[in-house]
Amino acid sequence: ELWGIQWSFAHNGQVPKYDDSTPQEEQPFLGKSSPSCVHYHPVGDTDSEAVFCAILNALKDEFDTLPTLPVLHRFLSRICNEIIQGDEESTIFNFLLGCGPYTLFAYSWPGRRPGSAVWNGLYYIIREAPFSTAQLVDTDYSIDFAKVTTESDRVAVITTKPLTNETGWTEFERGQLLMFDKGLPYKTPKCCESVEKAGRGLSSKCFERRRRSVSIGLQLHVINDECKEEQHQQLSQSL
């Protein structure tokens, strides 16, 4: 829990700065966080737990009001760069970060473990009407999504590798952070502004909401049009 919001974290990879070979007291603090004020402590000794706690500590020490989605996107991008910096070749850092009931961030710094041929990255696909039948790539099984969905459904599926033989699977770029809302990806802080304006930003009953600067007029329309056009191209590839 942070700011009265439930957060969840799923990680695939290996982060040397936070794995069990680095003593907990030597693991780096992110952003403004420091040893004098630690709020979150890992229960176990995995790098996933340690880096999740480090991210939460950085968020708590950075903001005294709820950040808007563009501000949160920008901050998480900076924090991810801190985690990778100096260990670019040995770090594999792919994660999903859930922030309350609506918002999901996904980040990928892909790679292979020493001696392994397995590529650890992230892929996503967007499914919406008209739905089709897809065949799993590793077993003789197919599913007709039209039979298990409605016309108004839209979903983004995020995986470590494509699960089906459909066209439309998109691999995350190296170091890319995406925000997902209502089954659509948002690549930049500017794109996240439209979701914030729609009332789907962070919400808490016990933490003050950050005042946001509202883009108006032609500038906001241009930003939204650019993001919608990018999303339309991705959806076209999936159909």
mmCIF file of C-alpha atoms in Angstrom:
data_model
loop_
_atom_site.group_PDB
_atom_site.id
_atom_site.type_symbol
_atom_site.label_atom_id
_atom_site.label_comp_id
_atom_site.label_asym_id
_atom_site.label_seq_id
_atom_site.Cartn_x
_atom_site.Cartn_y
_atom_site.Cartn_z
ATOM 1 C CA GLU A 1 0.000 0.000 0.000
ATOM 2 C CA LEU A 2 1.222 3.499 -0.903
ATOM 3 C CA TRP A 3 -0.879 6.684 -0.621
ATOM 4 C CA GLY A 4 -3.913 4.544 0.199
ATOM 5 C CA ILE A 5 -3.512 2.710 -3.123
ATOM 6 C CA GLN A 6 -2.746 -0.977 -3.605
ATOM 7 C CA TRP A 7 0.338 -1.525 -5.790
ATOM 8 C CA SER A 8 1.422 -4.803 -7.389
ATOM 9 C CA PHE A 9 4.669 -5.799 -9.074
ATOM 10 C CA ALA A 10 5.640 -8.677 -11.377
ATOM 11 C CA HIS A 11 9.260 -8.981 -12.497
ATOM 12 C CA ASN A 12 11.095 -11.165 -14.988
ATOM 13 C CA GLY A 13 14.854 -10.938 -15.195
ATOM 14 C CA GLN A 14 17.911 -10.320 -13.073
ATOM 15 C CA VAL A 15 18.992 -7.064 -11.435
ATOM 16 C CA PRO A 16 22.559 -7.378 -10.060
ATOM 17 C CA LYS A 17 22.254 -4.231 -7.930
ATOM 18 C CA TYR A 18 19.442 -5.857 -5.965
ATOM 19 C CA ASP A 19 20.077 -9.617 -6.124
ATOM 20 C CA ASP A 20 21.163 -11.771 -3.179
ATOM 21 C CA SER A 21 24.852 -11.301 -4.054
ATOM 22 C CA THR A 22 24.578 -7.664 -2.962
ATOM 23 C CA PRO A 23 23.999 -7.191 0.790
ATOM 24 C CA GLN A 24 20.781 -5.334 1.486
ATOM 25 C CA GLU A 25 22.619 -2.465 3.185
ATOM 26 C CA GLU A 26 24.668 -1.955 -0.006
ATOM 27 C CA GLN A 27 21.709 -1.912 -2.379
ATOM 28 C CA PRO A 28 21.264 1.571 -3.869
ATOM 29 C CA PHE A 29 18.505 3.997 -2.970
ATOM 30 C CA LEU A 30 16.586 5.554 -5.839
ATOM 31 C CA GLY A 31 15.563 9.153 -6.381
ATOM 32 C CA LYS A 32 15.425 11.165 -3.158
ATOM 33 C CA SER A 33 15.139 8.130 -0.874
ATOM 34 C CA SER A 34 17.906 7.572 1.688
ATOM 35 C CA PRO A 35 18.922 5.189 4.495
ATOM 36 C CA SER A 36 17.583 7.644 7.077
ATOM 37 C CA CYS A 37 13.993 7.211 5.939
ATOM 38 C CA VAL A 38 13.118 3.713 4.685
ATOM 39 C CA HIS A 39 9.427 2.859 4.576
ATOM 40 C CA TYR A 40 9.399 -0.448 2.686
ATOM 41 C CA HIS A 41 11.579 -3.484 3.411
ATOM 42 C CA PRO A 42 11.731 -6.744 1.429
ATOM 43 C CA VAL A 43 10.610 -9.817 3.373
ATOM 44 C CA GLY A 44 12.629 -12.235 1.248
ATOM 45 C CA ASP A 45 15.962 -11.989 -0.544
ATOM 46 C CA THR A 46 14.938 -11.848 -4.210
ATOM 47 C CA ASP A 47 15.876 -8.982 -6.488
ATOM 48 C CA SER A 48 12.179 -8.600 -7.378
ATOM 49 C CA GLU A 49 11.229 -7.792 -3.777
ATOM 50 C CA ALA A 50 14.220 -5.517 -3.249
ATOM 51 C CA VAL A 51 13.709 -3.449 -6.389
ATOM 52 C CA PHE A 52 9.949 -3.150 -5.768
ATOM 53 C CA CYS A 53 10.609 -1.777 -2.283
ATOM 54 C CA ALA A 54 13.251 0.581 -3.692
ATOM 55 C CA ILE A 55 10.734 1.939 -6.226
ATOM 56 C CA LEU A 56 8.050 2.416 -3.553
ATOM 57 C CA ASN A 57 10.521 4.186 -1.248
ATOM 58 C CA ALA A 58 11.506 6.508 -4.086
ATOM 59 C CA LEU A 59 7.866 7.300 -4.891
ATOM 60 C CA LYS A 60 7.000 8.006 -1.269
ATOM 61 C CA ASP A 61 9.959 10.345 -0.778
ATOM 62 C CA GLU A 62 9.444 12.148 -4.105
ATOM 63 C CA PHE A 63 5.785 13.166 -3.830
ATOM 64 C CA ASP A 64 3.770 14.740 -1.041
ATOM 65 C CA THR A 65 0.622 14.800 -3.192
ATOM 66 C CA LEU A 66 -0.696 12.264 -5.708
ATOM 67 C CA PRO A 67 1.222 12.663 -8.982
ATOM 68 C CA THR A 68 -0.636 12.938 -12.247
ATOM 69 C CA LEU A 69 -0.118 10.138 -14.771
ATOM 70 C CA PRO A 70 2.255 12.198 -16.976
ATOM 71 C CA VAL A 71 4.348 13.085 -13.919
ATOM 72 C CA LEU A 72 4.332 9.460 -12.735
ATOM 73 C CA HIS A 73 5.370 8.188 -16.185
ATOM 74 C CA ARG A 74 8.254 10.644 -16.318
ATOM 75 C CA PHE A 75 9.407 9.771 -12.795
ATOM 76 C CA LEU A 76 9.270 6.001 -13.331
ATOM 77 C CA SER A 77 11.289 6.381 -16.536
ATOM 78 C CA ARG A 78 13.989 8.213 -14.586
ATOM 79 C CA ILE A 79 13.976 5.595 -11.824
ATOM 80 C CA CYS A 80 14.297 2.764 -14.349
ATOM 81 C CA ASN A 81 17.328 4.499 -15.846
ATOM 82 C CA GLU A 82 18.895 4.663 -12.381
ATOM 83 C CA ILE A 83 18.359 0.926 -11.898
ATOM 84 C CA ILE A 84 19.956 0.055 -15.238
ATOM 85 C CA GLN A 85 22.811 2.571 -15.212
ATOM 86 C CA GLY A 86 26.230 1.004 -14.821
ATOM 87 C CA ASP A 87 24.971 -2.572 -15.307
ATOM 88 C CA GLU A 88 23.477 -2.284 -18.781
ATOM 89 C CA GLU A 89 24.915 -5.563 -20.072
ATOM 90 C CA SER A 90 24.225 -7.772 -17.052
ATOM 91 C CA THR A 91 20.780 -6.434 -16.132
ATOM 92 C CA ILE A 92 17.542 -7.978 -17.373
ATOM 93 C CA PHE A 93 14.669 -5.899 -16.084
ATOM 94 C CA ASN A 94 11.131 -6.551 -17.311
ATOM 95 C CA PHE A 95 8.234 -5.658 -15.047
ATOM 96 C CA LEU A 96 4.542 -4.903 -14.695
ATOM 97 C CA LEU A 97 3.578 -2.319 -12.075
ATOM 98 C CA GLY A 98 -0.086 -2.076 -11.119
ATOM 99 C CA CYS A 99 -1.219 1.188 -9.505
ATOM 100 C CA GLY A 100 -4.761 0.878 -8.196
ATOM 101 C CA PRO A 101 -7.756 -0.387 -10.193
ATOM 102 C CA TYR A 102 -7.020 1.235 -13.579
ATOM 103 C CA THR A 103 -3.365 1.908 -14.232
ATOM 104 C CA LEU A 104 -0.661 -0.513 -15.340
ATOM 105 C CA PHE A 105 2.909 0.381 -16.263
ATOM 106 C CA ALA A 106 5.139 -2.053 -18.137
ATOM 107 C CA TYR A 107 8.887 -1.689 -18.716
ATOM 108 C CA SER A 108 11.409 -3.788 -20.585
ATOM 109 C CA TRP A 109 15.190 -4.000 -20.497
ATOM 110 C CA PRO A 110 15.601 -7.367 -22.237
ATOM 111 C CA GLY A 111 18.516 -9.775 -22.419
ATOM 112 C CA ARG A 112 19.820 -13.334 -22.059
ATOM 113 C CA ARG A 113 21.275 -14.913 -18.970
ATOM 114 C CA PRO A 114 24.857 -16.238 -19.379
ATOM 115 C CA GLY A 115 24.842 -19.574 -21.177
ATOM 116 C CA SER A 116 21.142 -19.373 -22.045
ATOM 117 C CA ALA A 117 19.538 -19.093 -25.473
ATOM 118 C CA VAL A 118 16.289 -17.807 -23.985
ATOM 119 C CA TRP A 119 15.528 -14.166 -24.744
ATOM 120 C CA ASN A 120 13.873 -12.427 -21.793
ATOM 121 C CA GLY A 121 11.839 -9.469 -22.984
ATOM 122 C CA LEU A 122 8.248 -8.278 -23.189
ATOM 123 C CA TYR A 123 5.677 -8.395 -25.963
ATOM 124 C CA TYR A 124 2.103 -7.177 -26.139
ATOM 125 C CA ILE A 125 -0.921 -7.527 -28.373
ATOM 126 C CA ILE A 126 -4.198 -5.599 -28.367
ATOM 127 C CA ARG A 127 -7.382 -7.551 -29.019
ATOM 128 C CA GLU A 128 -10.724 -5.943 -29.804
ATOM 129 C CA ALA A 129 -13.686 -6.485 -32.120
ATOM 130 C CA PRO A 130 -13.874 -8.024 -34.630
ATOM 131 C CA PHE A 131 -12.278 -10.897 -32.697
ATOM 132 C CA SER A 132 -10.763 -13.899 -34.466
ATOM 133 C CA THR A 133 -9.456 -17.385 -33.718
ATOM 134 C CA ALA A 134 -5.868 -17.761 -32.510
ATOM 135 C CA GLN A 135 -3.645 -20.843 -32.338
ATOM 136 C CA LEU A 136 -1.198 -21.315 -29.471
ATOM 137 C CA VAL A 137 2.385 -21.586 -30.707
ATOM 138 C CA ASP A 138 3.522 -24.358 -28.353
ATOM 139 C CA THR A 139 0.541 -26.704 -28.291
ATOM 140 C CA ASP A 140 -2.290 -27.906 -30.520
ATOM 141 C CA TYR A 141 -4.990 -25.654 -29.119
ATOM 142 C CA SER A 142 -6.924 -22.735 -30.545
ATOM 143 C CA ILE A 143 -9.512 -20.339 -29.161
ATOM 144 C CA ASP A 144 -12.209 -18.326 -30.888
ATOM 145 C CA PHE A 145 -12.152 -15.040 -29.005
ATOM 146 C CA ALA A 146 -15.446 -13.988 -30.587
ATOM 147 C CA LYS A 147 -17.181 -16.648 -28.459
ATOM 148 C CA VAL A 148 -15.789 -15.432 -25.138
ATOM 149 C CA THR A 149 -15.952 -11.644 -25.610
ATOM 150 C CA THR A 150 -18.434 -8.888 -26.429
ATOM 151 C CA GLU A 151 -18.293 -6.194 -29.095
ATOM 152 C CA SER A 152 -17.265 -3.610 -26.522
ATOM 153 C CA ASP A 153 -14.345 -5.612 -25.094
ATOM 154 C CA ARG A 154 -10.742 -4.583 -25.598
ATOM 155 C CA VAL A 155 -7.757 -6.094 -23.840
ATOM 156 C CA ALA A 156 -3.972 -5.794 -23.947
ATOM 157 C CA VAL A 157 -2.094 -9.035 -23.326
ATOM 158 C CA ILE A 158 1.510 -8.635 -22.121
ATOM 159 C CA THR A 159 3.834 -11.657 -22.163
ATOM 160 C CA THR A 160 7.512 -12.576 -22.199
ATOM 161 C CA LYS A 161 7.102 -14.032 -25.689
ATOM 162 C CA PRO A 162 4.239 -14.282 -28.211
ATOM 163 C CA LEU A 163 1.757 -16.959 -27.131
ATOM 164 C CA THR A 164 -0.223 -17.297 -30.361
ATOM 165 C CA ASN A 165 0.366 -17.259 -34.101
ATOM 166 C CA GLU A 166 -1.573 -14.019 -34.560
ATOM 167 C CA THR A 167 -0.114 -11.016 -36.304
ATOM 168 C CA GLY A 168 0.067 -7.910 -34.164
ATOM 169 C CA TRP A 169 2.469 -8.990 -31.427
ATOM 170 C CA THR A 170 4.743 -6.023 -30.658
ATOM 171 C CA GLU A 171 8.047 -6.323 -28.840
ATOM 172 C CA PHE A 172 8.876 -3.606 -26.338
ATOM 173 C CA GLU A 173 11.808 -1.449 -27.324
ATOM 174 C CA ARG A 174 14.868 -1.637 -25.111
ATOM 175 C CA GLY A 175 14.294 0.701 -22.174
ATOM 176 C CA GLN A 176 10.679 1.422 -23.110
ATOM 177 C CA LEU A 177 8.072 2.259 -20.471
ATOM 178 C CA LEU A 178 4.408 1.992 -21.481
ATOM 179 C CA MET A 179 1.292 2.844 -19.518
ATOM 180 C CA PHE A 180 -1.808 0.761 -20.285
ATOM 181 C CA ASP A 181 -5.385 1.896 -19.718
ATOM 182 C CA LYS A 182 -8.569 0.301 -21.065
ATOM 183 C CA GLY A 183 -6.483 -2.015 -23.233
ATOM 184 C CA LEU A 184 -4.476 0.734 -24.949
ATOM 185 C CA PRO A 185 -0.761 1.587 -24.612
ATOM 186 C CA TYR A 186 0.485 5.119 -23.911
ATOM 187 C CA LYS A 187 4.129 5.688 -24.728
ATOM 188 C CA THR A 188 4.879 9.176 -23.470
ATOM 189 C CA PRO A 189 3.929 11.483 -20.588
ATOM 190 C CA LYS A 190 2.081 13.673 -23.098
ATOM 191 C CA CYS A 191 -0.038 10.748 -24.224
ATOM 192 C CA CYS A 192 -0.898 9.963 -20.587
ATOM 193 C CA GLU A 193 -2.480 13.406 -20.246
ATOM 194 C CA SER A 194 -5.628 12.292 -22.095
ATOM 195 C CA VAL A 195 -6.170 9.451 -19.596
ATOM 196 C CA GLU A 196 -5.665 11.871 -16.711
ATOM 197 C CA LYS A 197 -8.252 14.260 -18.165
ATOM 198 C CA ALA A 198 -10.703 11.385 -18.531
ATOM 199 C CA GLY A 199 -10.647 10.975 -14.746
ATOM 200 C CA ARG A 200 -8.683 7.732 -14.696
ATOM 201 C CA GLY A 201 -5.606 8.986 -12.872
ATOM 202 C CA LEU A 202 -4.502 7.895 -9.426
ATOM 203 C CA SER A 203 -7.218 8.241 -6.786
ATOM 204 C CA SER A 204 -7.064 7.971 -3.014
ATOM 205 C CA LYS A 205 -9.399 8.776 -0.122
ATOM 206 C CA CYS A 206 -6.523 9.562 2.218
ATOM 207 C CA PHE A 207 -3.995 11.410 0.072
ATOM 208 C CA GLU A 208 -4.281 14.830 -1.554
ATOM 209 C CA ARG A 209 -4.400 14.976 -5.319
ATOM 210 C CA ARG A 210 -1.651 16.881 -7.090
ATOM 211 C CA ARG A 211 -2.743 19.970 -8.982
ATOM 212 C CA ARG A 212 -2.045 19.362 -12.613
ATOM 213 C CA SER A 213 -1.331 21.792 -15.392
ATOM 214 C CA VAL A 214 -4.004 21.420 -18.045
ATOM 215 C CA SER A 215 -2.978 21.645 -21.665
ATOM 216 C CA ILE A 216 -5.588 23.552 -23.630
ATOM 217 C CA GLY A 217 -6.509 24.480 -27.172
ATOM 218 C CA LEU A 218 -4.683 23.270 -30.236
ATOM 219 C CA GLN A 219 -1.683 21.856 -28.332
ATOM 220 C CA LEU A 220 -3.786 19.302 -26.420
ATOM 221 C CA HIS A 221 -5.709 18.322 -29.557
ATOM 222 C CA VAL A 222 -2.429 17.739 -31.413
ATOM 223 C CA ILE A 223 -1.080 15.584 -28.569
ATOM 224 C CA ASN A 224 -4.261 13.495 -28.425
ATOM 225 C CA ASP A 225 -4.402 13.152 -32.212
ATOM 226 C CA GLU A 226 -0.769 11.949 -32.322
ATOM 227 C CA CYS A 227 -1.403 9.346 -29.614
ATOM 228 C CA LYS A 228 -4.659 8.173 -31.189
ATOM 229 C CA GLU A 229 -2.998 7.822 -34.577
ATOM 230 C CA GLU A 230 -0.200 5.725 -33.054
ATOM 231 C CA GLN A 231 -2.742 3.528 -31.248
ATOM 232 C CA HIS A 232 -4.781 3.169 -34.451
ATOM 233 C CA GLN A 233 -1.713 1.909 -36.301
ATOM 234 C CA GLN A 234 -1.043 -0.670 -33.569
ATOM 235 C CA LEU A 235 -4.662 -1.841 -33.621
ATOM 236 C CA SER A 236 -4.586 -2.151 -37.417
ATOM 237 C CA GLN A 237 -1.574 -4.438 -37.151
ATOM 238 C CA SER A 238 -3.431 -6.631 -34.650
ATOM 239 C CA LEU A 239 -6.517 -7.127 -36.824
#
